[in-house]
Structures are given as C-alpha cells and as structure tokens.
PDB file of C-alpha atoms in Angstrom:
ATOM      1  CA  ARG A 680     149.592 178.248 175.123  1.00  0.00           C
ATOM      2  CA  VAL A 681     151.388 181.486 176.343  1.00  0.00           C
ATOM      3  CA  LYS A 682     148.938 181.626 179.109  1.00  0.00           C
ATOM      4  CA  ASP A 683     150.595 178.327 180.558  1.00  0.00           C
ATOM      5  CA  ARG A 684     153.960 180.000 180.945  1.00  0.00           C
ATOM      6  CA  PRO A 685     153.454 182.309 183.647  1.00  0.00           C
ATOM      7  CA  GLN A 686     157.267 183.058 184.144  1.00  0.00           C
ATOM      8  CA  TRP A 687     157.577 183.639 180.351  1.00  0.00           C
ATOM      9  CA  LEU A 688     154.547 186.231 180.812  1.00  0.00           C
ATOM     10  CA  ALA A 689     156.471 187.738 183.859  1.00  0.00           C
ATOM     11  CA  CYS A 690     159.707 188.193 181.978  1.00  0.00           C
ATOM     12  CA  LEU A 691     157.723 189.675 179.090  1.00  0.00           C
ATOM     13  CA  ASP A 692     156.111 192.124 181.684  1.00  0.00           C
ATOM     14  CA  TYR A 693     159.545 193.111 183.079  1.00  0.00           C
ATOM     15  CA  LEU A 694     161.474 193.945 179.933  1.00  0.00           C
ATOM     16  CA  ARG A 695     161.772 197.674 179.307  1.00  0.00           C
ATOM     17  CA  PRO A 696     162.957 199.758 176.138  1.00  0.00           C
ATOM     18  CA  GLY A 697     166.996 199.102 175.949  1.00  0.00           C
ATOM     19  CA  ASP A 698     166.858 195.747 177.510  1.00  0.00           C
ATOM     20  CA  THR A 699     168.281 192.844 175.974  1.00  0.00           C
ATOM     21  CA  LEU A 700     166.511 189.303 176.426  1.00  0.00           C
ATOM     22  CA  MET A 701     169.034 186.484 176.397  1.00  0.00           C
ATOM     23  CA  VAL A 702     167.723 183.095 175.414  1.00  0.00           C
ATOM     24  CA  ARG A 703     169.222 179.699 175.405  1.00  0.00           C
ATOM     25  CA  ARG A 704     167.817 179.282 171.722  1.00  0.00           C
ATOM     26  CA  LEU A 705     165.679 181.666 169.589  1.00  0.00           C
ATOM     27  CA  ASP A 706     163.328 178.928 168.511  1.00  0.00           C
ATOM     28  CA  ARG A 707     162.354 178.556 172.346  1.00  0.00           C
ATOM     29  CA  ILE A 708     160.686 181.829 172.439  1.00  0.00           C
ATOM     30  CA  ALA A 709     157.330 180.181 170.865  1.00  0.00           C
ATOM     31  CA  GLY A 710     156.189 177.035 169.937  1.00  0.00           C
ATOM     32  CA  SER A 711     155.449 178.017 166.287  1.00  0.00           C
ATOM     33  CA  GLU A 712     156.835 180.075 163.778  1.00  0.00           C
ATOM     34  CA  THR A 713     153.914 182.709 163.678  1.00  0.00           C
ATOM     35  CA  MET A 714     153.972 183.209 167.507  1.00  0.00           C
ATOM     36  CA  ALA A 715     157.824 183.419 167.455  1.00  0.00           C
ATOM     37  CA  ILE A 716     158.011 186.242 164.751  1.00  0.00           C
ATOM     38  CA  GLN A 717     155.013 188.042 166.375  1.00  0.00           C
ATOM     39  CA  THR A 718     156.825 187.903 169.701  1.00  0.00           C
ATOM     40  CA  ILE A 719     160.181 188.981 168.336  1.00  0.00           C
ATOM     41  CA  ASN A 720     158.270 192.106 166.457  1.00  0.00           C
ATOM     42  CA  GLU A 721     156.408 193.021 169.524  1.00  0.00           C
ATOM     43  CA  LEU A 722     159.637 192.998 171.569  1.00  0.00           C
ATOM     44  CA  HIS A 723     161.650 194.968 168.696  1.00  0.00           C
ATOM     45  CA  GLU A 724     158.554 197.629 168.669  1.00  0.00           C
ATOM     46  CA  ARG A 725     159.058 197.863 172.507  1.00  0.00           C
ATOM     47  CA  GLY A 726     162.762 198.474 172.023  1.00  0.00           C
ATOM     48  CA  VAL A 727     163.877 195.144 173.500  1.00  0.00           C
ATOM     49  CA  ASN A 728     166.640 193.501 172.008  1.00  0.00           C
ATOM     50  CA  ILE A 729     167.150 189.547 171.684  1.00  0.00           C
ATOM     51  CA  LYS A 730     170.376 187.720 171.832  1.00  0.00           C
ATOM     52  CA  SER A 731     170.943 183.971 171.712  1.00  0.00           C
ATOM     53  CA  LEU A 732     173.415 182.168 173.633  1.00  0.00           C
ATOM     54  CA  THR A 733     173.634 179.349 170.977  1.00  0.00           C
ATOM     55  CA  GLU A 734     173.178 181.617 167.682  1.00  0.00           C
ATOM     56  CA  PRO A 735     175.678 184.411 168.465  1.00  0.00           C
ATOM     57  CA  ASP A 736     175.290 185.803 164.977  1.00  0.00           C
ATOM     58  CA  ILE A 737     171.640 186.533 165.238  1.00  0.00           C
ATOM     59  CA  ASP A 738     171.125 190.281 166.204  1.00  0.00           C
ATOM     60  CA  THR A 739     167.255 190.893 166.280  1.00  0.00           C
ATOM     61  CA  THR A 740     168.304 194.824 165.893  1.00  0.00           C
ATOM     62  CA  THR A 741     169.294 194.503 162.316  1.00  0.00           C
ATOM     63  CA  PRO A 742     167.366 193.824 159.276  1.00  0.00           C
ATOM     64  CA  MET A 743     169.842 190.633 158.622  1.00  0.00           C
ATOM     65  CA  GLY A 744     169.307 189.437 162.156  1.00  0.00           C
ATOM     66  CA  ARG A 745     165.769 189.494 161.816  1.00  0.00           C
ATOM     67  CA  ALA A 746     165.939 187.833 158.381  1.00  0.00           C
ATOM     68  CA  LEU A 747     168.200 185.171 160.010  1.00  0.00           C
ATOM     69  CA  PHE A 748     165.805 184.802 162.759  1.00  0.00           C
ATOM     70  CA  GLY A 749     162.860 183.954 160.466  1.00  0.00           C
ATOM     71  CA  ILE A 750     164.937 181.061 158.943  1.00  0.00           C
ATOM     72  CA  VAL A 751     165.553 179.820 162.531  1.00  0.00           C
ATOM     73  CA  ALA A 752     161.863 179.994 163.174  1.00  0.00           C
ATOM     74  CA  VAL A 753     160.805 178.276 160.059  1.00  0.00           C
ATOM     75  CA  PHE A 754     163.284 175.156 161.378  1.00  0.00           C
ATOM     76  CA  ALA A 755     161.701 175.676 164.585  1.00  0.00           C
ATOM     77  CA  GLN A 756     158.207 175.170 162.981  1.00  0.00           C
ATOM     78  CA  LEU A 757     159.376 172.118 161.353  1.00  0.00           C
ATOM     79  CA  ARG A 758     160.903 170.725 164.651  1.00  0.00           C
ATOM     80  CA  VAL A 759     157.437 171.124 166.025  1.00  0.00           C
ATOM     81  CA  ASP A 760     155.690 169.492 163.145  1.00  0.00           C
ATOM     82  CA  THR A 761     157.903 166.659 163.080  1.00  0.00           C
ATOM     83  CA  ILE A 762     157.582 165.872 166.609  1.00  0.00           C
ATOM     84  CA  ARG A 763     153.586 165.954 166.514  1.00  0.00           C
ATOM     85  CA  ASP A 764     154.017 163.391 163.399  1.00  0.00           C
ATOM     86  CA  ILE A 765     156.271 161.331 165.395  1.00  0.00           C
ATOM     87  CA  ALA A 766     154.041 161.396 168.526  1.00  0.00           C
ATOM     88  CA  LYS A 767     150.903 160.525 166.103  1.00  0.00           C
ATOM     89  CA  VAL A 768     152.713 157.445 164.478  1.00  0.00           C
ATOM     90  CA  LEU A 769     154.113 156.190 168.017  1.00  0.00           C
ATOM     91  CA  GLY A 770     150.690 156.813 169.665  1.00  0.00           C
ATOM     92  CA  VAL A 771     152.470 159.005 172.441  1.00  0.00           C
ATOM     93  CA  GLY A 772     152.192 162.462 173.658  1.00  0.00           C
ATOM     94  CA  ALA A 773     154.322 165.040 171.749  1.00  0.00           C
ATOM     95  CA  SER A 774     155.669 166.186 175.031  1.00  0.00           C
ATOM     96  CA  SER A 775     157.387 162.627 175.405  1.00  0.00           C
ATOM     97  CA  VAL A 776     159.089 162.742 171.848  1.00  0.00           C
ATOM     98  CA  SER A 777     160.176 166.473 172.611  1.00  0.00           C
ATOM     99  CA  ARG A 778     161.658 165.430 175.995  1.00  0.00           C
ATOM    100  CA  ALA A 779     163.550 162.278 174.224  1.00  0.00           C
ATOM    101  CA  LEU A 780     164.858 164.863 171.472  1.00  0.00           C
ATOM    102  CA  ALA A 781     165.709 167.336 173.915  1.00  0.00           C
ATOM    103  CA  LYS A 782     167.829 164.914 175.710  1.00  0.00           C
ATOM    104  CA  VAL A 783     169.458 163.736 172.694  1.00  0.00           C
ATOM    105  CA  ASP A 784     170.285 167.502 171.666  1.00  0.00           C
ATOM    106  CA  ASP A 785     171.582 167.878 175.334  1.00  0.00           C
ATOM    107  CA  GLU A 786     173.910 164.886 175.160  1.00  0.00           C
ATOM    108  CA  ALA A 787     175.109 165.663 171.750  1.00  0.00           C
ATOM    109  CA  GLU A 788     175.860 169.556 172.948  1.00  0.00           C
ATOM    110  CA  ALA A 789     177.682 168.059 175.763  1.00  0.00           C
ATOM    111  CA  THR A 790     179.901 165.689 173.339  1.00  0.00           C
ATOM    112  CA  VAL A 791     180.905 168.585 171.264  1.00  0.00           C
ATOM    113  CA  SER A 792     181.503 171.212 173.933  1.00  0.00           C
ATOM    114  CA  PRO A 793     184.946 171.266 175.448  1.00  0.00           C
TER     115      PRO A 793
END
C-alpha cells in the first residue's frame, strides 16, 4: 500500500546519503514487519540514518540499533494483526479500530507527558 502514501514516496525520493529521517515512531514506517525491515535496510544501503522521536535509544546505524528496531517491528506487526482481529470480531473496518487506538495512545501520552 506504499503507492497509497504519496508523501511518503516523495520523502523517500528526497532522502540522500548522510541524511537522517526523523519519525515519530519507528513502527509507523510501514504496515508490516517485513516491509518495515525492508525499508530500513534500503535506507541503510542508501546511507540514510533513521531516528525516532519516541525511541531515542534506537540508532539504525549500529548493529544493536538495528536489532532493537527488529524487536519494535515485531511488536508493530503484532499490533497490526491484533487490530485486524478486533475489527473482524466487531465487524468494522480495521481503520476504525486503528483510529480509536491511536486516540487512546495520544491521550495516554498527553497524560504522561509534562
């Protein structure tokens, strides 16, 4: 579904070696673990670094950082699969469940943040 994300495609096209892509959360790079890891690897091969605003310890320029990203990606895939399962049980679209969970995440983050 990358073709449905024209701004993301423009961003990927704009990045050059030595650039650093800042993202809110690493798991938002892609909708599946496989696609996220593939995107990270492609960016790394192009010399593009990735930094997360919410996961500052993950630095994809190091082996440990890539390993930690892999773990984050696994949980991102679990979230996607869980959203699909909930949507199926409720008989609603996955995007409805995803939006509701995002709202809960934002509210929880606002509660914790000073």
